[in-house]
Coordinates of C-alpha atoms and ligand atoms in Angstrom, one line a residue:
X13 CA 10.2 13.4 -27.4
X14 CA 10.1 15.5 -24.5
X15 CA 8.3 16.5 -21.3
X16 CA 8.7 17.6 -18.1
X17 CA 8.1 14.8 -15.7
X18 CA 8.6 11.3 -16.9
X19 CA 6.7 9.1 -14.2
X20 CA 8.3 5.6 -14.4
X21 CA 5.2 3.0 -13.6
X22 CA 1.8 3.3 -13.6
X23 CA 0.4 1.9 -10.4
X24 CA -0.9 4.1 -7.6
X25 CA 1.9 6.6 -7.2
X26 CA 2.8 6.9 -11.2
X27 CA -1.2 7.8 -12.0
X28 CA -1.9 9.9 -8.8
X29 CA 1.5 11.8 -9.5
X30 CA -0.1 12.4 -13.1
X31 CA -3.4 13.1 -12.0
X32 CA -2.0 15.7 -9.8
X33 CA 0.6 17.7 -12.3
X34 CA -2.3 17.4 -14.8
X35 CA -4.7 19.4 -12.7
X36 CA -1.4 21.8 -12.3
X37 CA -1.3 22.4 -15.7
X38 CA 2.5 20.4 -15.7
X39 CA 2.9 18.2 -18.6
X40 CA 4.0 14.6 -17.8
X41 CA 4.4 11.2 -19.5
X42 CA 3.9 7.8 -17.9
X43 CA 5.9 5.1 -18.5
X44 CA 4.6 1.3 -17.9
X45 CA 6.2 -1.8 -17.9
X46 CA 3.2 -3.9 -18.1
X47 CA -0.2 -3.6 -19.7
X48 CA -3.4 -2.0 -18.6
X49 CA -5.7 -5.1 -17.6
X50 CA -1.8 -6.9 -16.0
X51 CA -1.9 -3.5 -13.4
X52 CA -5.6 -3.3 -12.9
X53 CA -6.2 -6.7 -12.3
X54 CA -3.8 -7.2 -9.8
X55 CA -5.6 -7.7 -6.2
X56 CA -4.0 -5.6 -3.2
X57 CA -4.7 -3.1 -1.1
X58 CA -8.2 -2.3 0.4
X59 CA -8.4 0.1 2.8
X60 CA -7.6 4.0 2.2
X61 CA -7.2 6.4 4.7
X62 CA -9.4 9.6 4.5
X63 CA -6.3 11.6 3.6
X64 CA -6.7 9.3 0.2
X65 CA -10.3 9.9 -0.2
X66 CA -10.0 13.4 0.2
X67 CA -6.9 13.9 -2.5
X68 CA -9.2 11.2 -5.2
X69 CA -12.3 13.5 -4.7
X70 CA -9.6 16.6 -4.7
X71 CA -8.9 15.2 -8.1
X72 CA -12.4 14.6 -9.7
X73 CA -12.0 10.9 -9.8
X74 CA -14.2 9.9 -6.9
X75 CA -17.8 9.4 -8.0
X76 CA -17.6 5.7 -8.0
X77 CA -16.1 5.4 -4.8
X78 CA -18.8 7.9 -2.8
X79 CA -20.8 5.6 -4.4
X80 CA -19.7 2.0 -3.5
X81 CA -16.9 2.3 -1.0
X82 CA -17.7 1.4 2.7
X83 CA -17.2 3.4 5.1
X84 CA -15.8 2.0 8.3
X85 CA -16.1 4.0 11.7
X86 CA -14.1 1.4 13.3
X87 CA -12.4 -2.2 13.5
X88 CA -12.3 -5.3 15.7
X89 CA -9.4 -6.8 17.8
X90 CA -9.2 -10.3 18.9
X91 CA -6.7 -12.3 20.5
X92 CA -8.1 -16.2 20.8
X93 CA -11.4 -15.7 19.6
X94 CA -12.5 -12.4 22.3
X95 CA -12.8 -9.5 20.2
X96 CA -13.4 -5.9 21.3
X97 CA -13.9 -2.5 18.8
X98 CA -11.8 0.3 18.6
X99 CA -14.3 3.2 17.5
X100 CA -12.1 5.5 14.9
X101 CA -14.8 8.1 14.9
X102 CA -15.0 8.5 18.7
X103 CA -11.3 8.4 18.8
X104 CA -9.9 10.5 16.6
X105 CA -13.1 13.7 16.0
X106 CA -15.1 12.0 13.2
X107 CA -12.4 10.8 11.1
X108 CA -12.9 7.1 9.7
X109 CA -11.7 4.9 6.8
X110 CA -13.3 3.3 3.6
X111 CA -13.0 -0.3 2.2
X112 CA -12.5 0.0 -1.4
X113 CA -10.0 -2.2 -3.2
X114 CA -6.9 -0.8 -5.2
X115 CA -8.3 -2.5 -8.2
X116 CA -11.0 0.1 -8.3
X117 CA -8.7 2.9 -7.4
X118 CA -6.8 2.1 -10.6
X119 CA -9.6 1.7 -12.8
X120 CA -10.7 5.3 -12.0
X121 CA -7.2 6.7 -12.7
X122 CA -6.9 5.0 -15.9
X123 CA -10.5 5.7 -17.4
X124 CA -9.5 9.4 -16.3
X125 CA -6.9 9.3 -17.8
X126 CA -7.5 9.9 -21.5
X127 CA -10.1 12.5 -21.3
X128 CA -7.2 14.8 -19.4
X129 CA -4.5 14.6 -21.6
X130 CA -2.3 12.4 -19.3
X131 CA -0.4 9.9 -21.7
X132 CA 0.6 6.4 -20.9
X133 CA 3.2 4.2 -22.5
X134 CA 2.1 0.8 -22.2
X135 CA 4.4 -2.5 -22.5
X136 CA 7.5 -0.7 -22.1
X137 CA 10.2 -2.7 -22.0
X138 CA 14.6 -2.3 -21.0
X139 CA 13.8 0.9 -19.4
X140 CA 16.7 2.9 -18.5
X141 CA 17.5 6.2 -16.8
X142 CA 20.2 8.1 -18.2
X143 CA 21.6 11.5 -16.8
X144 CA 19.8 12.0 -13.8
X145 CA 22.3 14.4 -12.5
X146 CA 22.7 16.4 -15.7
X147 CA 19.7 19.3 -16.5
X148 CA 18.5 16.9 -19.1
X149 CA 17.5 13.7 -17.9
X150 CA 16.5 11.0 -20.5
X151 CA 14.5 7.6 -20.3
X152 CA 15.3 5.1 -22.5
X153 CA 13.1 1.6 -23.2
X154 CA 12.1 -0.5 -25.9
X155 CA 8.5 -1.2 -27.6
X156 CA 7.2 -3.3 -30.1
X157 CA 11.3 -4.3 -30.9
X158 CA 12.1 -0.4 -31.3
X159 CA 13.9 2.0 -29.7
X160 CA 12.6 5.0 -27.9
X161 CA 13.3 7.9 -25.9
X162 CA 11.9 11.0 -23.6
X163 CA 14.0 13.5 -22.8
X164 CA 12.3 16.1 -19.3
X165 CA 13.2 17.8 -16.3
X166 CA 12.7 15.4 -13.8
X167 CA 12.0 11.4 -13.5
X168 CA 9.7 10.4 -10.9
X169 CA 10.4 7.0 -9.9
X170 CA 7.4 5.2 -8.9
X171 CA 7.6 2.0 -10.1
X172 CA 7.2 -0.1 -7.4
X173 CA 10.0 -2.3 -5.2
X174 CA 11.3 -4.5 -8.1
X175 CA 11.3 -1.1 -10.0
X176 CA 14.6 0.6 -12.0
X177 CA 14.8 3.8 -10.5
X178 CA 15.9 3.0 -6.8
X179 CA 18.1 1.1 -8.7
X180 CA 19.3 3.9 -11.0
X181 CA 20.4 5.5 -7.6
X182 CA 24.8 5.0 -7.0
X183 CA 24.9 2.3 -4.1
X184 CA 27.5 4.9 -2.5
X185 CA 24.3 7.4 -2.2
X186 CA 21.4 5.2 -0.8
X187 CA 20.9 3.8 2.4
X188 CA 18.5 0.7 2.9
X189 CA 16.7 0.0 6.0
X190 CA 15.2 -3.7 6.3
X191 CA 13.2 -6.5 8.3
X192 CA 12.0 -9.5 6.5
X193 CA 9.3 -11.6 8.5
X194 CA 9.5 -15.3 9.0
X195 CA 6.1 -15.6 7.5
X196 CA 3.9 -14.6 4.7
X197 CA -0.2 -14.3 4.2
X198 CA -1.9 -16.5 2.5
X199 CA -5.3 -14.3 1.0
X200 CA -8.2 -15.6 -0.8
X201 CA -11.7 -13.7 -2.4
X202 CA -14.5 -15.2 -2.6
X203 CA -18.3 -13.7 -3.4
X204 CA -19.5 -14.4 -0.3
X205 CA -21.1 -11.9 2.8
X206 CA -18.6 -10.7 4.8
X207 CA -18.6 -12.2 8.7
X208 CA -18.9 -8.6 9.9
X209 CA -19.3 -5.2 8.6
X210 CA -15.9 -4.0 9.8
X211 CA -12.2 -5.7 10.0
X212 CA -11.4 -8.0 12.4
X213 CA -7.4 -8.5 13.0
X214 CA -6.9 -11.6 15.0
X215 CA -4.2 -12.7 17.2
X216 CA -4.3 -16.6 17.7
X217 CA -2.2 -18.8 19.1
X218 CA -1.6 -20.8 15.5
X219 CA -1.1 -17.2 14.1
X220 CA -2.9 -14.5 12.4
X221 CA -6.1 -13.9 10.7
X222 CA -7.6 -10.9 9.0
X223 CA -11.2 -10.9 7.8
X224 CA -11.9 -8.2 5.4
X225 CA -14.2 -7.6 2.1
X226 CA -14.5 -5.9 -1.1
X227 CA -18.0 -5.0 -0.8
X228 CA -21.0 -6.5 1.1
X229 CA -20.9 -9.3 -1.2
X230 CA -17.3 -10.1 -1.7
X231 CA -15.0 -11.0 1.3
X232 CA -10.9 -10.9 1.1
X233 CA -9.7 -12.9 4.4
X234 CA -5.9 -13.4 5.1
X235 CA -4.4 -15.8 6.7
X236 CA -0.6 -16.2 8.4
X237 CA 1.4 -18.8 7.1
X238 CA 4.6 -20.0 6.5
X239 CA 7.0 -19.0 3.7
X240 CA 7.3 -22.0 2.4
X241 CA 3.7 -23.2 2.3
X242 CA 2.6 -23.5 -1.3
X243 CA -0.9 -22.3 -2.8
X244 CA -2.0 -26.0 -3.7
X245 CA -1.2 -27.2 0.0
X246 CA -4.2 -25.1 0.8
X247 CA -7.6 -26.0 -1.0
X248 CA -10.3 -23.8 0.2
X249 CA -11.9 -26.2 3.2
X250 CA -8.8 -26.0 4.5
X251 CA -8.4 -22.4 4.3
X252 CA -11.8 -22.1 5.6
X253 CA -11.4 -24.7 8.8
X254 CA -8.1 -22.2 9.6
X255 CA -9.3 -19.2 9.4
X256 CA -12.8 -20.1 11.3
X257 CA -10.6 -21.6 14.1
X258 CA -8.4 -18.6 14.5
X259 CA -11.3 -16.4 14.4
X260 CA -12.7 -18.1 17.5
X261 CA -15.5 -20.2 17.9
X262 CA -18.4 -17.0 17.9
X263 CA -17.1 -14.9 15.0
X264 CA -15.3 -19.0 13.1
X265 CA -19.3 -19.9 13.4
X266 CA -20.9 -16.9 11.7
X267 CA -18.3 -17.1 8.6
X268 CA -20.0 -18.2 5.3
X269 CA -18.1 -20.3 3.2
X270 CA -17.7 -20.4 -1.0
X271 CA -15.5 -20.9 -3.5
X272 CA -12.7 -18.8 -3.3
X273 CA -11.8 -17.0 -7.0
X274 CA -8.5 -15.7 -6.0
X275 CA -5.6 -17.0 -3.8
X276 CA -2.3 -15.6 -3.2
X277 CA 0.4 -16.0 -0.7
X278 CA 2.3 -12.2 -0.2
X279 CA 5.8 -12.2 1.7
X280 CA 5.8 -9.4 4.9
X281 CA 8.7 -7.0 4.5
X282 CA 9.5 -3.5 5.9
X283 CA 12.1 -1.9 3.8
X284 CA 13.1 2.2 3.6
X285 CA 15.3 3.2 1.2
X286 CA 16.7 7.2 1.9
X287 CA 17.2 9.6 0.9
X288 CA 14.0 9.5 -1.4
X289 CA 16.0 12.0 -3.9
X290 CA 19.0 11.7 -5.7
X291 CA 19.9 14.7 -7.9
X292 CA 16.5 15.1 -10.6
X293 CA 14.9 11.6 -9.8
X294 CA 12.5 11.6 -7.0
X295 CA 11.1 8.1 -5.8
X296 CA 7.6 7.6 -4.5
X297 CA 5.8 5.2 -3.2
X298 CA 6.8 1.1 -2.9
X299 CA 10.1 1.9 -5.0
X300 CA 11.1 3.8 -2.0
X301 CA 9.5 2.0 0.9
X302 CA 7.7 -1.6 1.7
X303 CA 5.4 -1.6 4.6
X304 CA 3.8 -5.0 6.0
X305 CA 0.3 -5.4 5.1
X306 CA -0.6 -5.3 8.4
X307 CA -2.0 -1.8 8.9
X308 CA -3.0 -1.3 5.5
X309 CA -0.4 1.4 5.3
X310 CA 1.2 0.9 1.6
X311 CA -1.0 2.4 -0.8
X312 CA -1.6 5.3 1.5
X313 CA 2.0 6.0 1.7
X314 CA 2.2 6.0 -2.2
X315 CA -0.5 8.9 -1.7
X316 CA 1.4 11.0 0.5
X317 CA 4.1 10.8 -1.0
X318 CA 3.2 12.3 -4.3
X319 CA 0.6 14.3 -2.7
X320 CA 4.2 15.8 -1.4
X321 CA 6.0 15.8 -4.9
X322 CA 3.1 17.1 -6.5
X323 CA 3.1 20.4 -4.7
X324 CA 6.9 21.1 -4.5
X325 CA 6.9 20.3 -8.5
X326 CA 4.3 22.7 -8.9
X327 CA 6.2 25.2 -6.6
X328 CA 9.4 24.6 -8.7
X329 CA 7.2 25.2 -12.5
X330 CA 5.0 28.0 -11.2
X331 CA 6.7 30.4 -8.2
X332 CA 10.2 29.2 -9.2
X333 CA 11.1 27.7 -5.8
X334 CA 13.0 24.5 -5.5
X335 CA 12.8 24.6 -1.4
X336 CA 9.6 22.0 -1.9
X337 CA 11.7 19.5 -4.3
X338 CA 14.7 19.8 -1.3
X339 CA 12.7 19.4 1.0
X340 CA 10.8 16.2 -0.4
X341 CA 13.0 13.8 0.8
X342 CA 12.5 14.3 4.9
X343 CA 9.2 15.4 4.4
X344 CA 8.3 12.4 3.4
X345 CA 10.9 10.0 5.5
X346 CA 9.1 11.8 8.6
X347 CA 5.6 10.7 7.6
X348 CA 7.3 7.5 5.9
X349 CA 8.7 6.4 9.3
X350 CA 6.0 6.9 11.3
X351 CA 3.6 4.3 9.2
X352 CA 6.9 2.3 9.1
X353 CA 6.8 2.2 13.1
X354 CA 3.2 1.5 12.9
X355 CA 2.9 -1.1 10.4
X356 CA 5.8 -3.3 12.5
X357 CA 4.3 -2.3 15.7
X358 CA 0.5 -4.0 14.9
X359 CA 2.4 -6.9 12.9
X360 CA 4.7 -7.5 15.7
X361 CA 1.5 -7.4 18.6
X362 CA -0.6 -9.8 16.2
X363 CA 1.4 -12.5 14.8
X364 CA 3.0 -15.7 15.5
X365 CA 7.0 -15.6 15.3
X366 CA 9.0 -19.1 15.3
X367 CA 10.7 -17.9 18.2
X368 CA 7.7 -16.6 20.5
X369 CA 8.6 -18.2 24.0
X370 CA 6.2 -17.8 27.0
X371 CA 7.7 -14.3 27.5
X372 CA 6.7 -12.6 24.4
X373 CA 3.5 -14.1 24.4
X374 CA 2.1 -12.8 27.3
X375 CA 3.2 -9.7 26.3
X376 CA 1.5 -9.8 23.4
X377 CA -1.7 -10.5 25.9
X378 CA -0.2 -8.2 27.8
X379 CA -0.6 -5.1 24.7
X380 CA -3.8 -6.2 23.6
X381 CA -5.6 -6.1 26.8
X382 CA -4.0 -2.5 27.5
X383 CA -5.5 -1.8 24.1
X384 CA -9.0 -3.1 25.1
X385 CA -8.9 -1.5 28.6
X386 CA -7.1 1.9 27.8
X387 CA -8.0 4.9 25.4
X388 CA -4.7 6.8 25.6
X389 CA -3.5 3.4 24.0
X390 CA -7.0 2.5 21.4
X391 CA -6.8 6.1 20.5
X392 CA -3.0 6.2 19.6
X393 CA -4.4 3.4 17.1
X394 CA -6.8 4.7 16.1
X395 CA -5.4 7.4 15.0
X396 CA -2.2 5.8 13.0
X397 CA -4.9 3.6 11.4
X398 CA -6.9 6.5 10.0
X399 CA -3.7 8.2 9.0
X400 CA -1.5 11.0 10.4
X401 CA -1.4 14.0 8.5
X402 CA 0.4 15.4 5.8
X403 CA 2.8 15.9 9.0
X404 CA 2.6 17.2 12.5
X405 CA 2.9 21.1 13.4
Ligands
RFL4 P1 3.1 -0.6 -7.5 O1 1.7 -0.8 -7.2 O2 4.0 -1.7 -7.3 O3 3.3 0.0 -9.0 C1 4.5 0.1 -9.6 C2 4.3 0.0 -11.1 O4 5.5 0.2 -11.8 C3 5.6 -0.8 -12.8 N1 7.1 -1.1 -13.1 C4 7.8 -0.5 -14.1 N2 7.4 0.3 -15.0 C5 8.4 0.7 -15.9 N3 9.6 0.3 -15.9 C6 10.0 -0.6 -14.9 N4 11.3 -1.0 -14.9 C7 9.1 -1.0 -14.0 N5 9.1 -1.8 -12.9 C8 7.9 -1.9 -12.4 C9 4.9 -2.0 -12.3 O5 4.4 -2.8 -13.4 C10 3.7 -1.3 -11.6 O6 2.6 -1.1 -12.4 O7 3.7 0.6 -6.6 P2 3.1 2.0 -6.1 O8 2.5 2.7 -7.2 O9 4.1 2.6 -5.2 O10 1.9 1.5 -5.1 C11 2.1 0.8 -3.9 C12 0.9 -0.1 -3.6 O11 0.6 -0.9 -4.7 C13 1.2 -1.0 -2.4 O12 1.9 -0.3 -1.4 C14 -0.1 -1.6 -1.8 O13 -0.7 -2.5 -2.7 C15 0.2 -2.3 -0.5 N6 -0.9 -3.0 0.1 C16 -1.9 -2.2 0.9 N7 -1.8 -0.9 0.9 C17 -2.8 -0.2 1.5 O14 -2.7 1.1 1.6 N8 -3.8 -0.7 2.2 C18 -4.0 -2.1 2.1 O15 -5.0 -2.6 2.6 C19 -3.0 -2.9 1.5 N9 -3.1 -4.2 1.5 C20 -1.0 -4.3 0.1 C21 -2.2 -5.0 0.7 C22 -0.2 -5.1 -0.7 C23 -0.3 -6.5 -0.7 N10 0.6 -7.2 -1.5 C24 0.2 -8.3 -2.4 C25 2.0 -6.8 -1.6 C26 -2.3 -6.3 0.7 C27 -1.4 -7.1 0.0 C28 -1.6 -8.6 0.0
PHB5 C1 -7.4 -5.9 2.4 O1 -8.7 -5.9 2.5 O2 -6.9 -6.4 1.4 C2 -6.7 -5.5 3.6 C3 -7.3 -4.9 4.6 C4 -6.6 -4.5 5.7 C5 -5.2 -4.7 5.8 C6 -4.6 -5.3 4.7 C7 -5.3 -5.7 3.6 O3 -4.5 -4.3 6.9

């Protein structure tokens, strides 16, 4: 077999890379480890930055999200339990985000998929890259007990931060850049209304809270918690009493409770890995990068990223340039690092670290009130949380 991109993993990256070289008339073949129900059904990210929303509807694929995501013009801040709003419109000339879960970005790609031409190889399994730096790369992996193969051009690796393709990369080539958190978030869903129409992140002196939602009748809060802390340690009341307390006592009130149908404890990492490009794999995407959750940065990042790849593949098959697949690697790093610096910045002004003396946390007090009381500082926010473009003049 043979194509000219091979796409290793089908989440976000893999099927907005194919989506993208399909609509350039570039033939591609994506190559899943797990089955289609495992990588729809898994519950992440939830906010996308208009930059995201622009590139689906660029792509055809957005008719259920004009339809059910939420808009948000804005989100809350509150540090023990006094919020204030940080109005993304106002701040950054109209621009906003919209609230609409991962899950349903994925179902879109996939039921796209077919219709396009865009092949998927489910249920892959041993998947190996094999001369990467010769002009005929090959990917190897097993299905159903047999062998198979794809020879192509190029392997895009975007298949996540456990993926093969970083570590296809020679150790004497890459460079990692790390922070691991002392703590983790604990998330639930439950079908209940929302406490508020828009996000509230919550500093509190017992730690973090995040109160979010799927839609106006579903509601995803997080909560910060120690890595240790196992799911059954926290049946929902006690989930509930946490969050409501860390909240403060007017928004804690107005939270409705209910059975919670999903509940998960995620670590909080940053992680870049450079240079993004080693000979003819690219990486895109969580296999290249791990942002905290914190400002809702990874998915986004996966966009960008192949948003990027997309167009210097398609300058390589149709004007015969190779200055765009070069260039991919800092391109991206520049935009990579920014959300990088972002994502540790908000974790690092909301949280609760083990070692948080009297010091840092007044200046944590200290950041959020310049926040509430300065617009150089809420729009600098504001516009990091909406996303930075593509990448600066
Ligand atoms: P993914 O989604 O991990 O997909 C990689 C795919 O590759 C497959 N794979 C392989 N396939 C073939 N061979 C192998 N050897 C393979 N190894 C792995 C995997 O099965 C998988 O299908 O990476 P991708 O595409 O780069 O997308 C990244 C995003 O999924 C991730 O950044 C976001 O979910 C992060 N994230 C958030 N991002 C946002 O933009 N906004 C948010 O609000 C947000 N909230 C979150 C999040 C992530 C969270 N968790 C659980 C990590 C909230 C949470 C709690
Ligand atoms: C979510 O709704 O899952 C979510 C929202 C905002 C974040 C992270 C996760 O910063």
């Amino acid at each position: 077999m043979r194509t000219q991109v091979a796409i290793i993993g089908a989440g976000p990256a893999g099927m907005l890379l194919a989506h993208l070289l399909a609509a350039e008339g570039i033939a591609a073949t994506v190559i899943e480890r797990r089955d289609r129900n495992y990588v729809e059904g898994r519950v992440r990210a939830g906010v996308l930055e208009q930059g995201t929303t622009d590139l689906l509807r660029r792509l055809g694929v957005a008719a259920r999200l004009d339809r059910e995501g939420l808009v948000h013009e804005g989100t809350s801040i509150a540090i023990d339990g006094a919020s204030f709003r940080i109005d993304f419109a106002a701040l950054t000339g109209g621009r906003s985000v919209t609230v609409y879960g991962q899950q349903e970005v994925m179902r879109d790609l996939f039921d796209a998929a077919a219709p396009r031409g865009i092949e998927i190889i489910w249920n892959a399994e041993e998947v190996t890259l094999e001369d990467i730096d010769s002009a005929r790369p090959v990917v190897r992996w097993r299905q159903d007990g047999e062998e198979n193969w794809l020879e192509c051009d190029f392997i895009a690796g975007c298949d996540g931060y456990h993926g093969v393709s970083r570590a296809s990369i020679p150790a004497s080539v890459l460079k990692s850049f790390e922070r691991i958190y002392p703590f983790g978030w604990l998330g639930i869903l439950a079908d209940v209304p929302p406490v508020d129409h828009e996000l509230i992140y919550a500093n509190h002196e017992r730690g973090f809270a995040l109160a979010s939602m799927r839609s106006a009748t579903r509601s995803r809060y997080y909560i910060q918690c120690g890595l240790d802390e196992q799911i059954e340690d926290w049946p929902d009341e006690r989930f509930w009493d946490e969050l409501c307390l860390r909240l403060g006592e007017e928004v804690g009130g107005r939270v409705t409770r209910g059975p919670s149908f999903e509940k998960s404890i995620a670590p909080l990492r940053s992680f870049v890995a450079e240079p993004m490009r080693w000979s003819r794999l690219f990486l895109a995407g969580d296999a290249a990068h791990i942002v905290p959750p914190t400002g809702a940065k990874g998915m986004n990042l996966a966009a960008s990223d192949v948003a990027m790849l997309a167009e210097a593949l398609a300058d390589h098959y149709r004007r015969g340039s190779d200055a765009g697949l070069d260039g991919y690697s800092g391109r991206a790093l520049a935009r990579v690092w920014k959300a990088e610096r972002f994502s540790w910045w908000f974790t690092s002004i909301t949280h609760r670290f083990p070692e948080l003396d009297g010091f840092a946390r007044r200046i944590q007090q200290a950041e959020i009130d310049y926040i509430r009381t300065s617009p150089a500082a809420q729009r600098s926010l504001a516009e990091n949380y909406v996303g930075l473009p593509l990448e600066a003049a």
